[in-house]
Coordinates of C-alpha atoms and ligand atoms in Angstrom, one line a residue:
X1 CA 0.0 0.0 0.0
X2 CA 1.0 3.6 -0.8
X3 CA 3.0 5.1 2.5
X4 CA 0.2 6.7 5.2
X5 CA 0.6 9.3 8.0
X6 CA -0.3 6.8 11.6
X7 CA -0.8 7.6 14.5
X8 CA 0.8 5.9 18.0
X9 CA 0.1 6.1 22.0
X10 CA 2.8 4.7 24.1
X11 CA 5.2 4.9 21.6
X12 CA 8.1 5.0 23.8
X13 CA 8.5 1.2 24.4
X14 CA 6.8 -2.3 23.7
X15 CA 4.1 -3.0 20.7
X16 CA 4.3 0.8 20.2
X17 CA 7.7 1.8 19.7
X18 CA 8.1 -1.3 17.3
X19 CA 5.0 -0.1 15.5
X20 CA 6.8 3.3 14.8
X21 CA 9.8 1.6 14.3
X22 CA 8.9 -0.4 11.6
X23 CA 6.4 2.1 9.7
X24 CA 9.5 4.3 9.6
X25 CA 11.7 2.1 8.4
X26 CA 9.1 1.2 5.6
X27 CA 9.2 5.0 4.5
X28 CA 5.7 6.1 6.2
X29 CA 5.4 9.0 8.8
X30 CA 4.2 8.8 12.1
X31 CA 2.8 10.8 14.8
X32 CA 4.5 8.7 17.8
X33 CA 3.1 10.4 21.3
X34 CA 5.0 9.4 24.3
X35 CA 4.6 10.4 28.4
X36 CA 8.6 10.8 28.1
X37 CA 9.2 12.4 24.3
X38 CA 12.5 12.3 24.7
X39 CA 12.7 8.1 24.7
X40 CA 12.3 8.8 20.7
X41 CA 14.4 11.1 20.1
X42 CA 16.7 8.4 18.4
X43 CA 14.6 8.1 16.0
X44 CA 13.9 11.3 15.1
X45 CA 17.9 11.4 14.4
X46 CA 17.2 8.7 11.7
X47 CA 13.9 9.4 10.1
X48 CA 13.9 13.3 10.0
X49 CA 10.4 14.8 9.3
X50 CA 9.0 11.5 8.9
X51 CA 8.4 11.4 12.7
X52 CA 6.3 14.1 14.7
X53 CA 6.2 13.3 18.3
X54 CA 4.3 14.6 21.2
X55 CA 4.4 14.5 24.9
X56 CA 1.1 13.3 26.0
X57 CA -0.2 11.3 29.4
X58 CA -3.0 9.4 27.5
X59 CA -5.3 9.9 31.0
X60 CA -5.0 14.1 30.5
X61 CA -8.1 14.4 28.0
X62 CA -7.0 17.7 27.7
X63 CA -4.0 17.2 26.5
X64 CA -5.0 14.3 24.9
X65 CA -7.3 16.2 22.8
X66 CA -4.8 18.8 21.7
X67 CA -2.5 16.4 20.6
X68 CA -4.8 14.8 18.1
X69 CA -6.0 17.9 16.6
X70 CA -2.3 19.3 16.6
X71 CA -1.4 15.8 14.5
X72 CA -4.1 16.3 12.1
X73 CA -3.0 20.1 11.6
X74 CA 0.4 19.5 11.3
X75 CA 0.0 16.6 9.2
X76 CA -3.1 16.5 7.0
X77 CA -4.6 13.0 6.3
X78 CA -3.8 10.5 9.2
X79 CA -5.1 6.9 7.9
X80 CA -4.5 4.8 10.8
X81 CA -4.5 5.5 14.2
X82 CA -2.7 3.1 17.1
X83 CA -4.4 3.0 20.0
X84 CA -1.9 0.8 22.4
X85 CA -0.9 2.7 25.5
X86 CA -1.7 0.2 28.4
X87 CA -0.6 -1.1 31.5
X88 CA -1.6 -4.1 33.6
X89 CA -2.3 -4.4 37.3
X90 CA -2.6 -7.5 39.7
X91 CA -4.3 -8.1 43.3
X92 CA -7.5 -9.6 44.4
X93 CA -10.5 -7.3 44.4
X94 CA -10.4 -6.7 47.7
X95 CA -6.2 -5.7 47.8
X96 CA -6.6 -3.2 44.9
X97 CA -6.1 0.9 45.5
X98 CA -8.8 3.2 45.0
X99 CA -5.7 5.0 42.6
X100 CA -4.8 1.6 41.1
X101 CA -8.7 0.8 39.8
X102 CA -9.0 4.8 38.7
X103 CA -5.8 4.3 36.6
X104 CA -6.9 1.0 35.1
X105 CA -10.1 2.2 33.9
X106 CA -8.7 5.6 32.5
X107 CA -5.9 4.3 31.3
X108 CA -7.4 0.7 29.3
X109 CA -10.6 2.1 29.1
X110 CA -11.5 5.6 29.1
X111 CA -8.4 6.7 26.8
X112 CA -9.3 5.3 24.3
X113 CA -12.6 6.0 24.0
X114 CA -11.8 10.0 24.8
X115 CA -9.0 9.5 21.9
X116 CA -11.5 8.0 18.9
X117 CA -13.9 10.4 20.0
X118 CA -11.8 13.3 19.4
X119 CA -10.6 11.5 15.7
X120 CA -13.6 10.7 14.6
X121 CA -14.1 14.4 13.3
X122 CA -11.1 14.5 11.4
X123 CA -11.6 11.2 10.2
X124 CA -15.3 12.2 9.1
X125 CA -14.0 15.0 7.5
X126 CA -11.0 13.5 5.2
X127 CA -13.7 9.9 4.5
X128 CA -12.7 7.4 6.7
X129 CA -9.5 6.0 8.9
X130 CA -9.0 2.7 10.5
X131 CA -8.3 2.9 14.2
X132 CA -7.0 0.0 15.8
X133 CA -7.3 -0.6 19.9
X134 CA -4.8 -3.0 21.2
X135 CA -6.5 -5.1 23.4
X136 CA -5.9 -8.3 24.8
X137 CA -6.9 -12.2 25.0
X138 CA -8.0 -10.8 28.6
X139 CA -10.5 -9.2 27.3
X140 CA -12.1 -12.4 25.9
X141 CA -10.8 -14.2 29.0
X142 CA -10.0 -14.0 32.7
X143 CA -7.5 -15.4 35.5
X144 CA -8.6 -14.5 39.4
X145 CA -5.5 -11.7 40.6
X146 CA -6.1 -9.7 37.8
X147 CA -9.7 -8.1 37.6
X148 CA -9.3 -4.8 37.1
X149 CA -7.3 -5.5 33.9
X150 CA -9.6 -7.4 32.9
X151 CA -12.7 -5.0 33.8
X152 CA -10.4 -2.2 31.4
X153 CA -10.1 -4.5 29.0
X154 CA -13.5 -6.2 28.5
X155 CA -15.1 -2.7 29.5
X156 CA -13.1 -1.0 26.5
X157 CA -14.2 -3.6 23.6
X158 CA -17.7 -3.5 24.4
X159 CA -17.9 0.1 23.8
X160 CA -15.9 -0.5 20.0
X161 CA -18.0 -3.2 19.4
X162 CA -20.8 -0.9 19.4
X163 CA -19.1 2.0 18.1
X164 CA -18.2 -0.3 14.6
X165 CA -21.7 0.2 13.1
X166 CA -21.8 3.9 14.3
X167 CA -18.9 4.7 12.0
X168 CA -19.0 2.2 9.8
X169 CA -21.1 4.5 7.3
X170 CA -18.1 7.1 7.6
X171 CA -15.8 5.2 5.7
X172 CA -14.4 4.4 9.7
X173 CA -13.2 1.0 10.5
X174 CA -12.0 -0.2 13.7
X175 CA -10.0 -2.9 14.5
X176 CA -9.5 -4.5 18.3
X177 CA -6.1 -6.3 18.4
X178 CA -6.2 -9.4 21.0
X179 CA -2.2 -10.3 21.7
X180 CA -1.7 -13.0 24.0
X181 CA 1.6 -12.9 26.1
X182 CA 4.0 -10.7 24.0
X183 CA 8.1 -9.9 25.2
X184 CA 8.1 -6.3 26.0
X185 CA 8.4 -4.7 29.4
X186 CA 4.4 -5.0 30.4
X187 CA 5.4 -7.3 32.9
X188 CA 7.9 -5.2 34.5
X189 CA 6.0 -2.5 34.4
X190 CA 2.6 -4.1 36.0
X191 CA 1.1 -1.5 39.1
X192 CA 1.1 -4.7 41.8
X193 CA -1.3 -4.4 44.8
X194 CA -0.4 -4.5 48.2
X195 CA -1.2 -8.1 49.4
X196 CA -3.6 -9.2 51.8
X197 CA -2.2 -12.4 53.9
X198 CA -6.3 -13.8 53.3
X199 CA -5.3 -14.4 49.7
X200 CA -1.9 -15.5 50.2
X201 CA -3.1 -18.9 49.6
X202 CA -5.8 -18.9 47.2
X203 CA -5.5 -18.3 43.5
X204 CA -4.7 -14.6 43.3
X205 CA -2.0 -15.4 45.8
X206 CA -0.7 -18.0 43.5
X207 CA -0.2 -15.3 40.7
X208 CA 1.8 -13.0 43.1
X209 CA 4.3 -16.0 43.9
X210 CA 4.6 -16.6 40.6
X211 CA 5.3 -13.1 39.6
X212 CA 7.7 -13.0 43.0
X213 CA 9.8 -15.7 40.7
X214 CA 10.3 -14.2 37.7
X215 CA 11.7 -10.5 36.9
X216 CA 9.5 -9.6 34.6
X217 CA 6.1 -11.8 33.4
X218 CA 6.1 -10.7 30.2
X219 CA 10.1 -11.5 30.0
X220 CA 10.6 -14.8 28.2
X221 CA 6.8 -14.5 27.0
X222 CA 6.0 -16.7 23.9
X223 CA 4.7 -13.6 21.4
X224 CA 7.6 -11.7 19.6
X225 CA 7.1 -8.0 19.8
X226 CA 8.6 -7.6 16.1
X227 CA 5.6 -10.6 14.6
X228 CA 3.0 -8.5 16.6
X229 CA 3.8 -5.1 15.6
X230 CA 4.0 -6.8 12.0
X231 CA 0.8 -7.9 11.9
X232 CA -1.1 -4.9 13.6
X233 CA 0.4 -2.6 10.6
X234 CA -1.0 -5.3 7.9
X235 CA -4.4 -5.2 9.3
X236 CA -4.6 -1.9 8.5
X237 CA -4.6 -3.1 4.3
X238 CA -7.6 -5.8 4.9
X239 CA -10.9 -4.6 4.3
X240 CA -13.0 -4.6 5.7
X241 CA -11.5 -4.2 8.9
X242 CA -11.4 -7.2 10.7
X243 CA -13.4 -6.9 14.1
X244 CA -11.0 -9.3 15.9
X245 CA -7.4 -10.1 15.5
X246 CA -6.2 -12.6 17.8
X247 CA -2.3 -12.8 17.6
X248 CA -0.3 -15.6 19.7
X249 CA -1.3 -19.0 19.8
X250 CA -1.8 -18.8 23.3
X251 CA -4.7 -16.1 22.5
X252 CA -5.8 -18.6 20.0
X253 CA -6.0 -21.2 22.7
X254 CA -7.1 -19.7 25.7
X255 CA -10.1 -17.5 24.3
X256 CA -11.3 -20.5 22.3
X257 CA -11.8 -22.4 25.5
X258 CA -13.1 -19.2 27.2
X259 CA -15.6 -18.7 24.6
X260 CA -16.3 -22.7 24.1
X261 CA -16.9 -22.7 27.7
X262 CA -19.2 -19.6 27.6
X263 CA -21.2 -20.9 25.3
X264 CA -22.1 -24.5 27.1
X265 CA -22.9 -21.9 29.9
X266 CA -25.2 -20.2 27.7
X267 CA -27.0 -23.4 26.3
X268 CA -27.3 -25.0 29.7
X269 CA -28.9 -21.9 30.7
X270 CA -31.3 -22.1 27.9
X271 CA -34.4 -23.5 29.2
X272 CA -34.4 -21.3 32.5
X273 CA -34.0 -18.2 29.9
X274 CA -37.2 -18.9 28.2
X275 CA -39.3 -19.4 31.6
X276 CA -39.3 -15.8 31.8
X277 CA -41.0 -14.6 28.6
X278 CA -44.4 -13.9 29.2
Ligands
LIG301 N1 2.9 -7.6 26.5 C1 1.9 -8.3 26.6 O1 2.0 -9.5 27.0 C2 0.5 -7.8 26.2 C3 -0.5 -8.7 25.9 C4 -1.7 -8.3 25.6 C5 -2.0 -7.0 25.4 N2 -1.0 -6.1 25.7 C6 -1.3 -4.6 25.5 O2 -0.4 -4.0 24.6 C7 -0.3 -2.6 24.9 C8 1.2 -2.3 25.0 O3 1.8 -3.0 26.0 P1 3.3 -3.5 25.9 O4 3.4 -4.9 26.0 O5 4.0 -2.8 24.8 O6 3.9 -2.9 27.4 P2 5.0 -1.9 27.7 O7 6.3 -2.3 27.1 O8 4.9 -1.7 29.2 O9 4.6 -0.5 27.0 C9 3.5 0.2 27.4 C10 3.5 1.5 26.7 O10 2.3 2.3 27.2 C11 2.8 3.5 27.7 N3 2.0 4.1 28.7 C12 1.6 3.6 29.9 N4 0.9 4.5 30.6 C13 0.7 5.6 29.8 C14 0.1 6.8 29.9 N5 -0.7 7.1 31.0 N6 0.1 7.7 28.9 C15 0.8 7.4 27.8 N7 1.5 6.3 27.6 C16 1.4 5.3 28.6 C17 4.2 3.3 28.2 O11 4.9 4.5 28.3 P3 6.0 4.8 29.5 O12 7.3 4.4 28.8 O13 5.8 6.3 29.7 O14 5.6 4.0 30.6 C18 4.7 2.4 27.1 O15 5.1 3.1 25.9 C19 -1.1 -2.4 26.2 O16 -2.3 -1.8 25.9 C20 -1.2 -3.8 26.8 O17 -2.4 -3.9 27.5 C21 0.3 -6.4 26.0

């Protein structure tokens, strides 16, 4: 496809910063918006005017907000926009912060939705754009330990399932990526609760110990950051835009048997559903 101006949250590590990686070294230009700006400023050495960057905290509408419409100004058409800025957080229900549950919905969940929002103007205006919201196999799944993720992440793809058909008539497709476990830093990086000794044993307990082993989760993880960002950037070609893309063969796995299993719950359901019509 002809080279594109994208757009990129949490460009300054992980599934982001290989996204802007790679669509510069392909020769398109990329509006790569970071909490820390300076983290790119390698490769503004090597791709010149090709990369705009911004300083942006995803959970500042405000500046949120201003960025986009400073991107679209400065740039003209952007096709494809990267939603991907994300973090993870573990503890049982009852060990989580009142700030760690406000960051995971703002951050998972109501960034996004304040960032298409705010492009789906511009994209109206130039006929259409593809925005694509990295997700997660959590959001199709879930593991005890980790509910608030999960709550951010299911929470966030109801709300573009139901925006598809709203924009779909704009020329506007959306695209929710679902990676299973991928080698960046999201691991390292996870907000951890403090622990209460009543879960200690139980299953969110079990999580902690396991994270206590390892130095990062996400550290030897099975997905390869370079596949992932690979495949994100080709969706953007198929149309229509696929709904769903499920990358990792873990994701594959584990929201198969998470859906399987939702829908014998469903069926055996089925006859105390209908006792309620009137
Ligand atoms: N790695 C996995 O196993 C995995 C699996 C499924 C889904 N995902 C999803 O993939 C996305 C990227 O994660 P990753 O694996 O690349 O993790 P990562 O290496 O930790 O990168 C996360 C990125 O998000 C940015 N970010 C965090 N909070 C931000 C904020 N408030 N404002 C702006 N940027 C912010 C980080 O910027 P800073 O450098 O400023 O912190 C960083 O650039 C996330 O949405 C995550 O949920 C990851």
């Amino acid at each position: 496809m002809a080279s594109q101006t994208w757009f990129v949250t949490g460009a300054s590590g992980g599934i982001g910063r290989v996204v802007t990686e790679q669509l510069l070294e392909r020769g398109d230009r990329v509006a790569a918006t970071a909490r820390r700006p300076e983290t790119l400023a390698g490769l503004a050495d090597r791709h010149g005017d090709r990369l705009w960057t911004a300083a942006v905290d995803v959970t500042d509408t405000q500046a949120l907000n201003d960025t986009v419409d400073r991107a679209f100004a400065d740039l003209g058409r952007i096709g494809v926009v990267v939603s991907n800025a994300g973090r993870g957080a573990v503890g049982a229900a009852e060990e989580m912060t009142v700030a760690s549950i406000d960051e995971q919905i703002a951050l998972n969940m109501t960034a996004p939705i304040h960032l298409l929002r705010r492009v789906l103007p511009h994209f109206r205006a130039q006929g259409g754009g593809r925005f694509i919201q990295v997700s997660t196999m959590g959001a199709q799944i879930s593991t005890p330990g980790a509910g608030m993720y999960h709550a951010s992440k299911w929470g966030v793809e109801g709300f573009f399932e139901s925006v598809i058909g709203e924009v779909e008539p704009f020329g506007v497709g959306i695209t929710l990526v679902e990676p299973g476990s991928v080698r960046t830093a999201f691991g390292a990086h996870l907000d951890v609760a403090p622990a209460m000794p009543e879960y200690a044993q139980g299953p969110a307990g079990r999580i902690r110990a396991y994270l206590d082993s390892v130095d990062n989760l996400t550290g030897q993880a099975p997905g390869d950051p370079r596949k992932v960002a690979a495949a994100i950037i080709a969706s953007a070609d198929v149309a229509p835009a696929p709904r769903r893309l499920a990358l990792g063969s873990d994701a594959y796995q584990a929201m198969r048997t998470a859906l399987t299993g939702r829908l014998a719950e469903l069926e055996a359901g089925r006859r105390t559903a209908a006792t309620t019509d009137f």
